[in-house]
C-alpha cells in the first residue's frame, strides 16, 4: 500500500463509509457487504469495493466485511484511531453549534479550546468551555499543540484568523466562513458553505 | 452540451468557482484567468479550464474569462439564476445559524419557512422568521411549493423529517444531522458533517 498515490476523491469517501459502519456497529451488526454499505451511503457497491481494495484485502468473497475490522482499518488509515484536540474560533451561532456538537466523540476529535474576540463573550461559558480571548490564541494553541481548528468567524475576519492559526502550527482548518482562504501548501482546508452544497443539488432539479 | 453526461465531481466544483468569481466581482474586478481562479480555490488552472470547457467556450486565449459572463453562465448551469425558496427544519444552534446566515442572498436561495417541534420554540421568532409547528410542515411546504430544505434536527429524528419532506415534494435536502438518509432516487441529499471533513484532512497529517 502506497498511501501517497491514493486520489483525494477516494480519501473523501472513506469518512462516509466509516460513519455508516459505525452506525451499523452501534446497532450491534457485525458484518456487512458492499451492497448494504452502498445502499446506506448512496454509492455503488462496485465503487465501494474498488475504494476499499486500494488499501488492502479487507473483505472476503461471499462473507463480506467484518465491521469491527473495517472500522479499525479505516480509522487507522484516516488517523482517527487517536484523538485530535481541536480549537474553535468564533462563538457565534455556528461556533456554539460546533462547541455543543456531540458527534466528535469516538470519531477522533475532542474540542479543547474555544476563542472569540468579543469582550462580551470572553470569559463566558459555552457548554463546558470557557471562551478564551482570541488575542492569546497563538500562545494557547502552541501550548496545547493543536493541529486542527475550525473557523466560525465572519467572512471578513476569516483570512486573518487563518493566518494566526497557521503561524501557531495548525495544519488542518475546517472553514465555516463563506470565503476562500490562502494557506501554505502543507496546510489543509475544507470548506463548509451551505450554498455550495445547495447549488450542487439545484443543478439536478 | 449534454448536461446529462457531466460527472458529478465537476458539478461539485462549479459552486466553488462561482463563489470565487462573485468575490472577485464584489471587488470590482471584471476579468480573470484560470491561474488566478486556481490560486483562489486551490485547484489547478488546467483542471479549471477543463471543467469549464465542458459547458462551452467561455474564455478566450490570452484575455481569460469575463467575470460577469462566467458568473451568468455558471449561475444558469447551476440553476441559481433564479431564487429557490428554502425551508429549515430544526431551530437549535445549527438551525439558528442557518436562519441568520447572510450568505444566501444573491446566490440563488431565500429562506422562506422555519420549523421546530418544541412547543417552547413554536411561535417564537428566529431573526425575521416565525418558527412554525413541524406538525403542519407538509401542508405549508406544499402551499409554498418548497423544493429545497435543510435538516438541522438531532440524528434520531432526521430520517422521519426527511420522509415528511419527500412526501411534501422536496427534491433537495441539505442534511446537518450526523446520519445517512434514505430517500427516493429523484431526491438529492448532501451532508454537512464536520467530522467527515476533519477526517478527510487528518489522513494527510
Tab-separated table of C-alpha atoms in Angstrom:
chain	number	residue	atom	x	y	z
A	1	UNK	CA	0.000	0.000	0.000
A	2	UNK	CA	1.388	3.357	-1.049
A	3	UNK	CA	-0.870	5.942	0.533
A	4	UNK	CA	0.813	8.731	-1.437
A	5	UNK	CA	-0.890	7.594	-4.599
A	6	UNK	CA	-4.486	7.337	-3.387
A	7	UNK	CA	-6.611	10.016	-5.113
A	8	UNK	CA	-8.103	12.614	-2.775
A	9	UNK	CA	-11.582	11.830	-4.076
A	10	UNK	CA	-11.267	8.307	-2.604
A	11	UNK	CA	-9.932	9.650	0.687
A	12	UNK	CA	-13.003	11.901	0.773
A	13	UNK	CA	-15.326	8.881	0.639
A	14	UNK	CA	-13.638	6.906	3.438
A	15	UNK	CA	-15.101	9.056	6.257
A	16	UNK	CA	-18.566	8.462	4.797
A	17	UNK	CA	-18.008	4.697	4.797
A	18	UNK	CA	-16.621	4.891	8.320
A	19	UNK	CA	-19.673	6.804	9.558
A	20	UNK	CA	-22.033	4.232	8.033
A	21	UNK	CA	-20.003	1.361	9.516
A	22	UNK	CA	-20.127	2.953	12.960
A	23	UNK	CA	-23.916	3.284	12.699
A	24	UNK	CA	-24.212	-0.410	11.835
A	25	UNK	CA	-21.849	-1.269	14.679
A	26	UNK	CA	-23.914	0.844	17.115
A	27	UNK	CA	-26.879	-1.350	16.199
A	28	UNK	CA	-24.872	-4.455	17.093
A	29	UNK	CA	-24.331	-5.569	13.483
A	30	UNK	CA	-21.024	-7.408	12.922
A	31	UNK	CA	-20.743	-7.942	9.169
A	32	UNK	CA	-21.821	-6.081	6.074
A	33	UNK	CA	-21.497	-6.162	2.296
A	34	UNK	CA	-20.574	-3.541	-0.270
A	35	UNK	CA	-24.222	-3.749	-1.389
A	36	UNK	CA	-25.535	-2.900	2.084
A	37	UNK	CA	-22.978	-0.120	2.605
A	38	UNK	CA	-23.757	1.241	-0.849
A	39	UNK	CA	-27.446	1.374	-0.045
A	40	UNK	CA	-26.724	3.384	3.101
A	41	UNK	CA	-24.316	5.907	1.633
A	42	UNK	CA	-25.688	6.157	-1.908
A	43	UNK	CA	-22.541	4.935	-3.672
A	44	UNK	CA	-22.401	1.860	-5.923
A	45	UNK	CA	-21.213	-1.415	-4.414
A	46	UNK	CA	-18.559	-1.681	-7.147
A	47	UNK	CA	-17.157	1.747	-6.275
A	48	UNK	CA	-17.029	0.881	-2.583
A	49	UNK	CA	-15.191	-2.407	-3.249
A	50	UNK	CA	-12.752	-0.593	-5.516
A	51	UNK	CA	-12.145	2.206	-2.996
A	52	UNK	CA	-11.557	-0.127	-0.070
A	53	UNK	CA	-9.362	-2.510	-2.077
A	54	UNK	CA	-6.889	0.363	-2.604
A	55	UNK	CA	-5.763	-0.212	0.960
A	56	UNK	CA	-5.640	-3.998	1.109
A	57	UNK	CA	-7.821	-7.095	1.122
A	58	UNK	CA	-10.292	-6.203	3.844
A	59	UNK	CA	-13.286	-8.257	2.727
A	60	UNK	CA	-13.920	-11.891	1.797
A	61	UNK	CA	-15.845	-13.050	-1.251
A	62	UNK	CA	-19.166	-14.406	-0.046
A	63	UNK	CA	-18.885	-13.346	3.591
A	64	UNK	CA	-18.398	-9.602	3.086
A	65	UNK	CA	-16.700	-7.268	5.524
A	66	UNK	CA	-16.183	-7.687	9.252
A	67	UNK	CA	-17.467	-4.342	10.590
A	68	UNK	CA	-15.139	-4.082	13.627
A	69	UNK	CA	-12.152	-4.976	11.430
A	70	UNK	CA	-13.056	-2.491	8.701
A	71	UNK	CA	-13.730	0.272	11.277
A	72	UNK	CA	-10.300	-0.409	12.758
A	73	UNK	CA	-8.602	-0.303	9.356
A	74	UNK	CA	-10.373	2.822	8.092
A	75	UNK	CA	-9.797	4.615	11.420
A	76	UNK	CA	-6.113	3.791	11.146
A	77	UNK	CA	-5.884	4.956	7.518
A	78	UNK	CA	-7.647	8.240	8.352
A	79	UNK	CA	-5.517	8.622	11.506
A	80	UNK	CA	-8.570	8.847	13.751
A	81	UNK	CA	-7.582	5.823	15.847
A	82	UNK	CA	-6.210	8.551	18.145
A	83	UNK	CA	-7.833	11.746	19.479
A	84	UNK	CA	-7.054	15.105	17.849
A	85	UNK	CA	-7.523	18.120	20.092
A	86	UNK	CA	-9.452	20.794	18.194
A	87	UNK	CA	-9.847	24.561	18.601
A	88	UNK	CA	-12.915	26.546	17.524
A	89	UNK	CA	-12.506	30.224	16.667
A	90	UNK	CA	-15.680	32.320	16.766
A	91	UNK	CA	-18.519	31.729	19.216
A	92	UNK	CA	-21.494	32.984	17.230
A	93	UNK	CA	-24.313	30.605	16.260
A	94	UNK	CA	-22.040	28.321	14.247
A	95	UNK	CA	-19.334	28.208	16.915
A	96	UNK	CA	-21.959	27.460	19.561
A	97	UNK	CA	-23.352	24.646	17.441
A	98	UNK	CA	-19.868	23.165	16.974
A	99	UNK	CA	-18.947	23.509	20.650
A	100	UNK	CA	-22.150	21.715	21.625
A	101	UNK	CA	-21.956	19.116	18.855
A	102	UNK	CA	-21.930	15.646	20.361
A	103	UNK	CA	-20.741	13.860	17.231
A	104	UNK	CA	-16.990	14.299	17.777
A	105	UNK	CA	-16.596	11.663	20.499
A	106	UNK	CA	-15.306	8.266	19.335
A	107	UNK	CA	-14.661	9.680	15.890
A	108	UNK	CA	-11.168	11.008	16.525
A	109	UNK	CA	-11.757	14.555	17.782
A	110	UNK	CA	-12.159	16.415	21.033
A	111	UNK	CA	-12.808	20.131	21.342
A	112	UNK	CA	-10.108	21.508	23.610
A	113	UNK	CA	-10.193	25.303	23.208
A	114	UNK	CA	-12.724	27.888	22.022
A	115	UNK	CA	-11.980	31.521	21.182
A	116	UNK	CA	-13.745	34.781	20.430
A	117	UNK	CA	-12.641	38.422	20.237
A	118	UNK	CA	-15.882	39.906	21.611
A	119	UNK	CA	-15.292	41.240	25.167
A	120	UNK	CA	-18.915	40.325	25.918
A	121	UNK	CA	-18.177	36.676	25.173
A	122	UNK	CA	-14.630	36.278	26.501
A	123	UNK	CA	-14.689	34.523	29.874
A	124	UNK	CA	-18.265	33.263	29.467
A	125	UNK	CA	-19.100	29.574	29.172
A	126	UNK	CA	-20.329	27.816	26.038
A	127	UNK	CA	-21.351	24.344	27.088
A	128	UNK	CA	-18.370	23.057	29.062
A	129	UNK	CA	-15.927	25.504	27.510
A	130	UNK	CA	-14.625	28.810	28.753
A	131	UNK	CA	-14.386	31.271	25.869
A	132	UNK	CA	-10.774	32.460	25.589
A	133	UNK	CA	-9.596	35.774	24.207
A	134	UNK	CA	-8.616	35.411	20.548
A	135	UNK	CA	-5.743	37.784	21.261
A	136	UNK	CA	-3.994	34.972	23.191
A	137	UNK	CA	-4.793	32.363	20.576
A	138	UNK	CA	-1.337	31.629	19.148
A	139	UNK	CA	0.190	31.040	22.556
A	140	UNK	CA	-2.585	28.751	23.783
A	141	UNK	CA	-2.659	26.749	20.548
A	142	UNK	CA	1.081	26.134	20.793
A	143	UNK	CA	0.833	25.173	24.479
A	144	UNK	CA	-1.820	22.593	23.644
A	145	UNK	CA	-0.058	21.519	20.425
A	146	UNK	CA	-3.295	21.998	18.479
A	147	UNK	CA	-3.066	20.889	14.833
A	148	UNK	CA	-6.755	21.013	13.904
A	149	UNK	CA	-9.046	24.052	14.084
A	150	UNK	CA	-12.453	25.230	12.928
A	151	UNK	CA	-13.091	28.799	11.817
A	152	UNK	CA	-16.577	30.143	12.580
A	153	UNK	CA	-15.984	33.892	12.317
A	154	UNK	CA	-17.466	36.350	9.784
A	155	UNK	CA	-16.035	36.133	6.253
A	156	UNK	CA	-14.211	39.449	6.631
A	157	UNK	CA	-12.100	38.125	9.536
A	158	UNK	CA	-11.521	34.578	8.315
A	159	UNK	CA	-8.217	35.094	6.481
A	160	UNK	CA	-6.688	36.923	9.433
A	161	UNK	CA	-7.728	34.119	11.773
A	162	UNK	CA	-6.381	31.522	9.327
A	163	UNK	CA	-3.028	33.346	9.227
A	164	UNK	CA	-2.820	33.212	13.025
A	165	UNK	CA	-3.752	29.534	13.110
A	166	UNK	CA	-1.084	28.710	10.534
A	167	UNK	CA	1.545	30.658	12.474
A	168	UNK	CA	0.614	28.715	15.602
A	169	UNK	CA	1.223	25.397	13.830
A	170	UNK	CA	-2.317	24.365	12.813
A	171	UNK	CA	-2.247	22.025	9.794
A	172	UNK	CA	-5.942	21.337	9.164
A	173	UNK	CA	-8.647	24.006	9.046
A	174	UNK	CA	-12.355	23.472	8.659
A	175	UNK	CA	-13.681	26.822	7.454
A	176	UNK	CA	-17.326	27.777	8.036
A	177	UNK	CA	-16.825	31.361	6.865
A	178	UNK	CA	-18.174	31.774	3.319
A	179	UNK	CA	-14.851	32.771	1.796
A	180	UNK	CA	-11.802	31.085	0.292
A	181	UNK	CA	-8.625	31.009	2.405
A	182	UNK	CA	-4.999	31.298	1.309
A	183	UNK	CA	-2.747	28.963	3.268
A	184	UNK	CA	0.683	27.363	2.757
A	185	UNK	CA	0.809	24.090	0.820
A	186	UNK	CA	1.259	21.929	3.902
A	187	UNK	CA	-1.948	23.240	5.498
A	188	UNK	CA	-5.232	21.575	4.561
A	189	UNK	CA	-8.510	23.449	4.313
A	190	UNK	CA	-12.014	22.118	3.945
A	191	UNK	CA	-14.991	24.389	3.433
A	192	UNK	CA	-18.459	24.127	4.896
A	193	UNK	CA	-20.643	26.526	2.932
A	194	UNK	CA	-24.331	25.614	2.771
A	195	UNK	CA	-24.750	27.462	-0.519
A	196	UNK	CA	-22.160	25.433	-2.433
A	197	UNK	CA	-23.878	22.248	-1.241
A	198	UNK	CA	-27.288	23.588	-2.263
A	199	UNK	CA	-26.024	24.740	-5.667
A	200	UNK	CA	-24.592	21.308	-6.331
A	201	UNK	CA	-28.109	19.907	-5.947
A	202	UNK	CA	-30.111	22.548	-7.827
A	203	UNK	CA	-28.115	21.624	-10.945
A	204	UNK	CA	-30.128	18.401	-10.987
A	205	UNK	CA	-33.571	19.904	-10.310
B	1	UNK	CA	-23.638	20.479	-24.370
B	2	UNK	CA	-25.259	17.418	-22.904
B	3	UNK	CA	-25.625	18.127	-19.217
B	4	UNK	CA	-26.578	14.507	-18.543
B	5	UNK	CA	-23.016	13.393	-19.120
B	6	UNK	CA	-21.141	15.857	-16.908
B	7	UNK	CA	-19.626	13.932	-13.969
B	8	UNK	CA	-20.987	14.893	-10.565
B	9	UNK	CA	-17.453	15.655	-9.356
B	10	UNK	CA	-17.251	18.501	-11.892
B	11	UNK	CA	-20.690	19.798	-10.921
B	12	UNK	CA	-19.441	19.844	-7.338
B	13	UNK	CA	-16.595	22.196	-8.249
B	14	UNK	CA	-18.735	24.724	-10.147
B	15	UNK	CA	-20.232	26.301	-6.971
B	16	UNK	CA	-16.694	26.811	-5.669
B	17	UNK	CA	-15.683	28.577	-8.886
B	18	UNK	CA	-18.863	30.642	-8.770
B	19	UNK	CA	-18.193	31.725	-5.191
B	20	UNK	CA	-14.649	32.820	-6.075
B	21	UNK	CA	-15.903	34.706	-9.155
B	22	UNK	CA	-18.502	36.511	-7.073
B	23	UNK	CA	-15.812	37.575	-4.600
B	24	UNK	CA	-13.704	38.982	-7.429
B	25	UNK	CA	-16.767	40.707	-8.871
B	26	UNK	CA	-17.592	42.231	-5.464
B	27	UNK	CA	-14.135	43.828	-5.559
B	28	UNK	CA	-14.928	45.373	-8.946
B	29	UNK	CA	-12.715	43.001	-10.942
B	30	UNK	CA	-14.020	42.282	-14.457
B	31	UNK	CA	-11.719	39.616	-15.900
B	32	UNK	CA	-9.787	36.670	-14.518
B	33	UNK	CA	-7.673	33.733	-15.636
B	34	UNK	CA	-7.731	30.052	-14.768
B	35	UNK	CA	-4.406	30.687	-12.974
B	36	UNK	CA	-5.916	33.374	-10.740
B	37	UNK	CA	-9.075	31.335	-10.070
B	38	UNK	CA	-6.945	28.281	-9.340
B	39	UNK	CA	-4.894	30.231	-6.825
B	40	UNK	CA	-8.052	31.279	-5.001
B	41	UNK	CA	-9.800	27.928	-4.862
B	42	UNK	CA	-6.777	25.624	-4.649
B	43	UNK	CA	-7.451	23.731	-7.880
B	44	UNK	CA	-5.040	23.587	-10.825
B	45	UNK	CA	-5.552	26.018	-13.709
B	46	UNK	CA	-5.654	23.082	-16.133
B	47	UNK	CA	-8.450	21.398	-14.163
B	48	UNK	CA	-10.461	24.612	-14.070
B	49	UNK	CA	-10.125	25.128	-17.816
B	50	UNK	CA	-11.134	21.532	-18.433
B	51	UNK	CA	-14.130	21.747	-16.091
B	52	UNK	CA	-15.446	24.984	-17.570
B	53	UNK	CA	-14.868	23.896	-21.172
B	54	UNK	CA	-17.349	21.033	-20.585
B	55	UNK	CA	-20.101	23.619	-20.900
B	56	UNK	CA	-18.851	25.686	-23.837
B	57	UNK	CA	-16.190	28.148	-24.886
B	58	UNK	CA	-16.442	30.695	-22.082
B	59	UNK	CA	-12.894	32.060	-22.112
B	60	UNK	CA	-10.559	33.482	-24.716
B	61	UNK	CA	-6.916	32.509	-25.118
B	62	UNK	CA	-4.808	35.389	-23.888
B	63	UNK	CA	-7.611	37.518	-22.433
B	64	UNK	CA	-9.027	34.971	-19.973
B	65	UNK	CA	-12.572	34.945	-18.648
B	66	UNK	CA	-15.058	37.805	-18.417
B	67	UNK	CA	-16.208	37.545	-14.800
B	68	UNK	CA	-19.787	38.830	-15.310
B	69	UNK	CA	-20.212	36.497	-18.302
B	70	UNK	CA	-18.839	33.463	-16.463
B	71	UNK	CA	-20.970	34.220	-13.368
B	72	UNK	CA	-24.027	34.393	-15.626
B	73	UNK	CA	-23.178	31.115	-17.346
B	74	UNK	CA	-22.333	29.176	-14.172
B	75	UNK	CA	-25.425	30.548	-12.408
B	76	UNK	CA	-27.534	29.375	-15.323
B	77	UNK	CA	-25.909	25.928	-15.406
B	78	UNK	CA	-26.412	25.502	-11.642
B	79	UNK	CA	-29.974	26.891	-11.924
B	80	UNK	CA	-29.266	29.613	-9.394
B	81	UNK	CA	-30.104	32.426	-11.827
B	82	UNK	CA	-33.464	32.226	-10.048
B	83	UNK	CA	-34.363	32.188	-6.332
B	84	UNK	CA	-35.170	28.887	-4.610
B	85	UNK	CA	-37.328	29.178	-1.524
B	86	UNK	CA	-35.830	27.072	1.261
B	87	UNK	CA	-37.218	25.551	4.461
B	88	UNK	CA	-35.155	24.853	7.589
B	89	UNK	CA	-36.314	22.102	9.953
B	90	UNK	CA	-34.949	22.294	13.495
B	91	UNK	CA	-34.225	25.547	15.320
B	92	UNK	CA	-31.389	24.505	17.621
B	93	UNK	CA	-27.942	26.085	17.287
B	94	UNK	CA	-27.439	24.888	13.714
B	95	UNK	CA	-30.923	25.953	12.613
B	96	UNK	CA	-30.386	29.357	14.218
B	97	UNK	CA	-27.074	29.755	12.437
B	98	UNK	CA	-28.675	28.854	9.105
B	99	UNK	CA	-31.695	31.122	9.629
B	100	UNK	CA	-29.351	34.035	10.427
B	101	UNK	CA	-26.822	33.204	7.692
B	102	UNK	CA	-26.468	36.168	5.365
B	103	UNK	CA	-24.725	34.250	2.583
B	104	UNK	CA	-27.856	33.025	0.779
B	105	UNK	CA	-28.807	36.337	-0.862
B	106	UNK	CA	-27.747	36.743	-4.498
B	107	UNK	CA	-26.628	33.129	-4.588
B	108	UNK	CA	-29.961	31.598	-5.536
B	109	UNK	CA	-31.625	30.912	-2.211
B	110	UNK	CA	-34.028	32.560	0.197
B	111	UNK	CA	-35.133	31.080	3.490
B	112	UNK	CA	-38.922	31.069	3.424
B	113	UNK	CA	-40.035	28.799	6.278
B	114	UNK	CA	-38.521	27.502	9.512
B	115	UNK	CA	-39.904	24.669	11.653
B	116	UNK	CA	-39.447	23.057	15.025
B	117	UNK	CA	-41.462	20.589	17.088
B	118	UNK	CA	-40.595	22.077	20.506
B	119	UNK	CA	-43.649	23.870	21.984
B	120	UNK	CA	-41.217	26.295	23.640
B	121	UNK	CA	-39.916	27.359	20.230
B	122	UNK	CA	-43.060	27.240	18.086
B	123	UNK	CA	-44.424	30.759	17.557
B	124	UNK	CA	-41.187	32.459	18.655
B	125	UNK	CA	-39.047	34.496	16.268
B	126	UNK	CA	-35.613	33.482	14.970
B	127	UNK	CA	-34.225	36.501	13.177
B	128	UNK	CA	-37.028	37.547	10.833
B	129	UNK	CA	-38.702	34.164	10.886
B	130	UNK	CA	-41.612	32.854	12.884
B	131	UNK	CA	-40.957	29.284	13.971
B	132	UNK	CA	-43.773	27.092	12.628
B	133	UNK	CA	-45.013	23.856	14.126
B	134	UNK	CA	-43.324	20.888	12.426
B	135	UNK	CA	-46.674	19.088	12.677
B	136	UNK	CA	-48.028	21.374	9.901
B	137	UNK	CA	-44.882	21.061	7.802
B	138	UNK	CA	-46.160	19.051	4.823
B	139	UNK	CA	-49.089	21.370	4.233
B	140	UNK	CA	-47.027	24.557	4.427
B	141	UNK	CA	-44.259	23.174	2.218
B	142	UNK	CA	-46.800	22.268	-0.451
B	143	UNK	CA	-48.508	25.676	-0.213
B	144	UNK	CA	-45.153	27.397	-0.760
B	145	UNK	CA	-44.039	24.834	-3.367
B	146	UNK	CA	-40.775	24.331	-1.493
B	147	UNK	CA	-38.317	22.038	-3.308
B	148	UNK	CA	-35.196	22.668	-1.178
B	149	UNK	CA	-34.844	22.069	2.567
B	150	UNK	CA	-32.201	21.864	5.262
B	151	UNK	CA	-32.422	19.373	8.126
B	152	UNK	CA	-30.956	20.576	11.431
B	153	UNK	CA	-32.619	18.178	13.859
B	154	UNK	CA	-30.969	15.509	16.057
B	155	UNK	CA	-29.758	12.401	14.232
B	156	UNK	CA	-32.514	10.269	15.738
B	157	UNK	CA	-35.260	12.375	14.111
B	158	UNK	CA	-33.578	13.097	10.782
B	159	UNK	CA	-34.975	10.169	8.765
B	160	UNK	CA	-38.528	10.887	9.906
B	161	UNK	CA	-38.158	14.538	8.923
B	162	UNK	CA	-36.649	13.533	5.572
B	163	UNK	CA	-39.615	11.234	4.907
B	164	UNK	CA	-42.016	14.112	5.555
B	165	UNK	CA	-40.034	16.457	3.317
B	166	UNK	CA	-40.037	13.924	0.494
B	167	UNK	CA	-43.792	13.373	0.828
B	168	UNK	CA	-44.304	17.138	0.608
B	169	UNK	CA	-42.396	17.303	-2.681
B	170	UNK	CA	-38.925	18.398	-1.554
B	171	UNK	CA	-36.257	17.303	-4.064
B	172	UNK	CA	-33.013	18.589	-2.499
B	173	UNK	CA	-32.053	18.113	1.155
B	174	UNK	CA	-29.012	19.512	2.906
B	175	UNK	CA	-28.620	17.324	5.981
B	176	UNK	CA	-26.782	18.645	9.049
B	177	UNK	CA	-27.774	15.677	11.207
B	178	UNK	CA	-24.838	13.276	11.554
B	179	UNK	CA	-26.622	10.337	9.953
B	180	UNK	CA	-27.204	8.924	6.480
B	181	UNK	CA	-30.683	9.366	4.980
B	182	UNK	CA	-32.656	7.004	2.746
B	183	UNK	CA	-34.560	8.882	0.045
B	184	UNK	CA	-36.053	8.028	-3.361
B	185	UNK	CA	-33.725	8.234	-6.373
B	186	UNK	CA	-35.103	11.542	-7.608
B	187	UNK	CA	-34.322	13.273	-4.301
B	188	UNK	CA	-30.809	14.681	-3.796
B	189	UNK	CA	-29.072	14.745	-0.427
B	190	UNK	CA	-25.879	16.499	0.584
B	191	UNK	CA	-24.339	16.034	4.013
B	192	UNK	CA	-22.707	18.592	6.244
B	193	UNK	CA	-20.880	16.664	8.933
B	194	UNK	CA	-17.858	18.389	10.459
B	195	UNK	CA	-16.274	15.062	11.353
B	196	UNK	CA	-16.183	13.699	7.811
B	197	UNK	CA	-14.493	16.932	6.690
B	198	UNK	CA	-11.986	16.723	9.546
B	199	UNK	CA	-11.245	13.051	8.894
B	200	UNK	CA	-10.572	13.815	5.256
B	201	UNK	CA	-7.792	16.154	6.409
B	202	UNK	CA	-6.248	14.087	9.208
B	203	UNK	CA	-5.407	11.453	6.598
B	204	UNK	CA	-2.747	13.869	5.351
B	205	UNK	CA	-1.332	14.892	8.743
